[in-house]
Amino acid sequence: MSYKIRYYGVSHMGLCRKVNQDNLICEKTILPCRHHGTGDMLTGIVSPGRETVFGVFDGMGGEEKGEMAAYIAAEHMRTFCQWAKDGSDLTAFCREANEAICQYTKDHALTSMGTTAVLIKFDIKGIWLCNIGDSKAYVMSGQKFEQISQDHVWMPELYPKPPLSQNLGIPEDELLIEPYIAPLDYRDQDIYLLCSDGLSDMVSTDHMKEILTSRAGPEAARTLLEEALDHGGKDNITFLLLYVMKDEKESFFKKLLKRGSDRSCLTD
């Protein structure tokens, strides 16, 4: 069975940061190293049978040049050619991107820089999830909404915001990174949400579920952003909404396109 992927991508500075250290890959689209966000929402449809990847990268705010680390990872994914069918290619991508970030750090005499990564690759046979760090992936399947990524953090029970145990940008002589890889199945009308912690720290899982249950498409994306800003917007906010459909499901989207007004924070 062939599936189309309808996507919506957003990156916003938030209300407190002076630099946007997030980046994304939306098919082959990435953001420049220095940017203020996506401006207009990124939208499109991936036709059935076409292999593609989506991802969010959150440059580590406490490190030097976090935006450069996120950009290097996004650009590396955009040009990455080693496609396999078992998820091993995503491990290879993480290790190659990790090496590229470490090399940039060394070449520019920086102390360190790093980024998280959360990726979903769609191919003919299935879906592959990959993450390293604490940027998150969720799935809404029927009425069930759950996190499917694995947070790489130290002692989460002891810290309100636990430090990362893995990320891209760690020299191999210090740690051989082990990204989390998981196969997923195509299911009609499943919704995937990939996001940096600028969204997940501001909007609870229950509230995300409520938004994705009551809204869809661009309205859901606008509402997620507005809620993150209304709850403080303390970090950069970047996320991708991915709708899996057997066909266009125009009836599914017709109501949401007529709902609400055109108000949006996306260009603020």
Coordinates of C-alpha atoms in Angstrom, one line a residue:
M1 CA 0.0 0.0 0.0
S2 CA 1.3 3.5 -0.9
Y3 CA 1.1 6.4 1.5
K4 CA 1.4 10.1 1.1
I5 CA 3.0 12.3 3.8
R6 CA 1.5 15.7 4.3
Y7 CA 3.8 17.9 6.3
Y8 CA 3.9 21.2 8.2
G9 CA 7.1 22.7 9.5
V10 CA 7.7 25.6 11.9
S11 CA 10.7 27.3 13.5
H12 CA 10.4 30.4 15.7
M13 CA 12.9 32.3 17.9
G14 CA 10.7 32.2 20.9
L15 CA 10.4 35.1 23.3
C16 CA 13.7 35.0 25.2
R17 CA 16.5 34.0 22.9
K18 CA 18.5 36.4 20.7
V19 CA 19.7 33.6 18.4
N20 CA 17.8 30.7 16.9
Q21 CA 20.0 27.7 17.4
D22 CA 17.5 25.2 16.0
N23 CA 17.4 23.8 12.5
L24 CA 15.3 21.3 10.6
I25 CA 15.2 19.2 7.5
C26 CA 11.9 19.1 5.6
E27 CA 12.5 16.9 2.6
K28 CA 15.5 18.7 1.2
T29 CA 14.8 22.1 2.8
I30 CA 17.0 23.3 5.7
L31 CA 17.4 26.7 7.3
P32 CA 20.5 28.9 7.0
C33 CA 23.0 28.8 9.9
R34 CA 21.9 32.3 11.0
H35 CA 18.1 32.7 10.8
H36 CA 15.1 33.9 12.8
G37 CA 12.9 31.0 11.9
T38 CA 10.8 29.7 9.0
G39 CA 8.7 32.8 8.6
D40 CA 5.8 31.2 6.7
M41 CA 4.9 27.7 7.6
L42 CA 6.7 25.0 5.5
T43 CA 4.0 22.8 3.9
G44 CA 3.9 20.2 1.2
I45 CA 3.0 16.6 0.2
V46 CA 5.4 13.7 -0.4
S47 CA 4.1 11.5 -3.1
P48 CA 3.7 7.7 -2.6
G49 CA 6.8 5.6 -2.9
R50 CA 9.3 8.4 -2.6
E51 CA 12.0 8.0 0.1
T52 CA 12.4 11.1 2.2
V53 CA 13.5 12.2 5.7
F54 CA 12.3 14.8 8.2
G55 CA 14.2 16.0 11.2
V56 CA 14.7 18.6 14.0
F57 CA 18.1 19.7 15.4
D58 CA 18.5 21.7 18.6
G59 CA 21.9 23.3 18.9
M60 CA 23.0 23.2 22.5
G61 CA 22.3 26.6 24.0
G62 CA 25.1 26.3 26.6
E63 CA 27.7 25.5 24.1
E64 CA 29.6 27.7 21.6
K65 CA 28.1 28.0 18.1
G66 CA 25.1 25.7 18.8
E67 CA 23.4 27.1 15.7
M68 CA 26.4 26.0 13.6
A69 CA 26.3 22.5 15.0
A70 CA 22.6 22.2 14.2
Y71 CA 23.2 23.6 10.7
I72 CA 26.1 21.1 10.0
A73 CA 23.8 18.2 11.0
A74 CA 20.9 19.5 8.9
E75 CA 23.2 20.1 5.8
H76 CA 24.9 16.7 6.3
M77 CA 21.5 15.0 6.3
R78 CA 20.4 17.0 3.2
T79 CA 23.4 15.6 1.2
F80 CA 23.6 12.2 2.9
C81 CA 23.5 9.4 0.2
Q82 CA 24.0 6.2 2.1
W83 CA 20.4 4.9 2.1
A84 CA 19.8 1.4 3.5
K85 CA 16.6 -0.4 4.4
D86 CA 17.3 -1.4 7.9
G87 CA 18.0 1.9 9.8
S88 CA 21.8 1.3 9.8
D89 CA 22.1 4.3 7.4
L90 CA 20.7 6.6 10.2
T91 CA 23.4 5.4 12.6
A92 CA 26.0 6.0 9.9
F93 CA 24.5 9.5 9.4
C94 CA 24.8 10.4 13.1
R95 CA 28.4 9.2 13.3
E96 CA 29.4 11.1 10.2
A97 CA 27.6 14.3 11.3
N98 CA 29.2 13.9 14.7
E99 CA 32.6 13.7 13.1
A100 CA 31.9 16.8 11.0
I101 CA 30.8 18.8 14.0
C102 CA 33.9 17.7 16.0
Q103 CA 36.1 18.6 13.0
Y104 CA 34.6 22.1 12.8
T105 CA 35.1 22.5 16.6
K106 CA 38.8 21.6 16.2
D107 CA 39.4 23.7 13.1
H108 CA 38.0 26.8 14.7
A109 CA 39.6 26.3 18.1
L110 CA 36.3 26.1 19.9
T111 CA 35.9 24.4 23.3
S112 CA 32.9 22.4 22.2
M113 CA 29.6 22.6 20.3
G114 CA 26.8 20.2 19.9
T115 CA 23.2 19.5 18.7
T116 CA 20.5 17.0 19.3
A117 CA 18.8 15.2 16.4
V118 CA 15.4 13.6 15.9
L119 CA 14.6 12.1 12.5
I120 CA 12.0 10.1 10.7
K121 CA 12.8 8.5 7.4
F122 CA 10.0 7.2 5.1
D123 CA 10.8 4.6 2.5
I124 CA 8.9 2.1 0.4
K125 CA 9.0 -0.7 3.0
G126 CA 8.5 1.2 6.2
I127 CA 9.4 4.1 8.6
W128 CA 12.5 4.5 10.6
L129 CA 12.9 6.7 13.8
C130 CA 16.3 8.0 14.9
N131 CA 17.1 10.3 17.8
I132 CA 20.1 11.4 19.9
G133 CA 19.7 13.8 22.8
D134 CA 16.4 15.0 24.1
S135 CA 14.5 16.4 21.1
K136 CA 11.4 14.3 20.9
A137 CA 9.2 12.3 18.5
Y138 CA 5.6 11.6 19.3
V139 CA 2.9 9.6 17.4
M140 CA -0.9 10.1 17.5
S141 CA -2.4 6.7 16.4
G142 CA -6.1 6.6 16.8
Q143 CA -6.8 8.1 20.2
K144 CA -3.4 7.2 21.6
F145 CA -0.7 9.9 21.8
E146 CA 2.8 8.9 23.1
Q147 CA 6.5 9.7 22.9
I148 CA 8.3 7.2 20.8
S149 CA 11.8 8.7 21.0
Q150 CA 14.3 7.9 23.8
D151 CA 15.7 10.7 25.8
H152 CA 19.5 10.5 26.2
V153 CA 19.9 12.2 29.6
W154 CA 21.7 11.6 32.9
M155 CA 19.6 10.7 36.0
P156 CA 16.3 12.3 35.0
E157 CA 14.8 11.5 38.4
L158 CA 17.2 14.0 40.0
Y159 CA 16.9 17.0 37.7
P160 CA 14.0 19.1 36.4
K161 CA 16.0 19.5 33.2
P162 CA 18.5 16.7 33.2
P163 CA 21.8 17.1 31.3
L164 CA 22.3 15.2 28.0
S165 CA 24.2 11.9 28.1
Q166 CA 24.6 11.9 24.3
N167 CA 24.4 14.4 21.4
L168 CA 26.1 15.1 18.1
G169 CA 29.5 16.8 18.7
I170 CA 31.2 14.3 21.1
P171 CA 34.7 13.2 20.0
E172 CA 34.9 9.4 19.5
D173 CA 37.8 9.1 22.0
E174 CA 35.4 10.4 24.7
L175 CA 32.3 8.4 23.7
L176 CA 31.1 6.3 20.8
I177 CA 27.6 7.7 20.3
E178 CA 24.7 5.2 20.1
P179 CA 21.6 6.9 18.5
Y180 CA 18.2 5.3 19.3
I181 CA 16.9 3.6 16.1
A182 CA 13.4 2.0 15.8
P183 CA 11.3 0.6 13.0
L184 CA 7.8 1.9 12.7
D185 CA 4.8 0.7 10.6
Y186 CA 2.7 2.7 8.1
R187 CA -0.7 3.3 9.5
D188 CA -3.3 5.4 7.8
Q189 CA -4.0 8.8 9.5
D190 CA -1.1 8.4 12.0
I191 CA 0.3 11.8 13.0
Y192 CA 4.0 12.2 13.9
L193 CA 5.3 15.2 15.8
L194 CA 9.0 16.0 15.9
C195 CA 10.1 18.9 18.1
S196 CA 12.8 20.6 20.0
D197 CA 12.4 21.2 23.7
G198 CA 11.2 24.7 23.0
L199 CA 7.9 23.1 22.4
S200 CA 7.9 20.0 24.7
D201 CA 9.1 22.0 27.7
M202 CA 6.3 24.6 27.2
V203 CA 3.4 22.5 26.2
S204 CA 2.5 19.3 28.1
T205 CA 2.0 16.0 26.4
D206 CA -1.7 16.0 27.4
H207 CA -2.2 19.4 25.9
M208 CA -0.4 18.4 22.7
K209 CA -2.8 15.5 22.4
E210 CA -5.8 17.8 22.9
I211 CA -4.6 20.1 20.2
L212 CA -3.9 17.3 17.7
T213 CA -7.3 15.7 18.5
S214 CA -9.3 18.9 18.0
R215 CA -7.4 20.5 15.2
A216 CA -5.3 19.3 12.2
G217 CA -2.9 20.6 9.6
P218 CA -2.0 24.3 9.6
E219 CA -4.5 25.1 12.4
A220 CA -2.8 22.5 14.7
A221 CA 0.6 23.8 13.9
R222 CA -0.4 27.4 14.6
T223 CA -2.0 26.4 17.9
L224 CA 1.1 24.4 19.0
L225 CA 3.2 27.5 18.4
E226 CA 0.8 29.9 20.1
E227 CA 0.6 27.7 23.2
A228 CA 4.4 27.4 23.4
L229 CA 4.6 31.2 23.2
D230 CA 1.7 31.8 25.7
H231 CA 3.5 29.5 28.2
G232 CA 6.7 31.6 28.1
G233 CA 8.5 30.9 24.8
K234 CA 11.7 30.4 26.8
D235 CA 13.6 28.7 24.0
N236 CA 13.6 28.4 20.3
I237 CA 10.6 26.5 19.0
T238 CA 10.9 24.1 16.1
F239 CA 8.7 21.3 15.1
L240 CA 7.3 19.2 12.2
L241 CA 3.8 17.7 11.9
L242 CA 3.7 14.7 9.6
Y243 CA 0.3 13.2 8.5
V244 CA 0.4 9.7 7.0
M245 CA -2.5 9.1 4.5
K246 CA -3.4 6.3 2.1
D247 CA -4.8 9.0 -0.2
E248 CA -5.5 12.7 -0.1
K249 CA -8.3 12.4 2.5
E250 CA -9.7 15.7 1.3
S251 CA -12.7 15.4 3.6
F252 CA -10.2 15.1 6.6
F253 CA -8.7 18.5 5.7
K254 CA -11.6 20.4 4.2
K255 CA -13.1 21.4 7.6
L256 CA -9.8 22.6 9.1
L257 CA -9.0 24.8 6.1
K258 CA -12.3 26.6 6.6
R259 CA -11.9 26.9 10.4
G260 CA -10.5 29.9 12.3
S261 CA -8.9 33.0 11.0
D262 CA -5.6 33.6 9.3
R263 CA -4.1 34.9 12.5
S264 CA -0.6 33.5 13.1
C265 CA 2.6 34.2 15.1
L266 CA 4.7 32.6 12.5
T267 CA 6.2 35.8 11.1
D268 CA 6.7 37.6 14.4

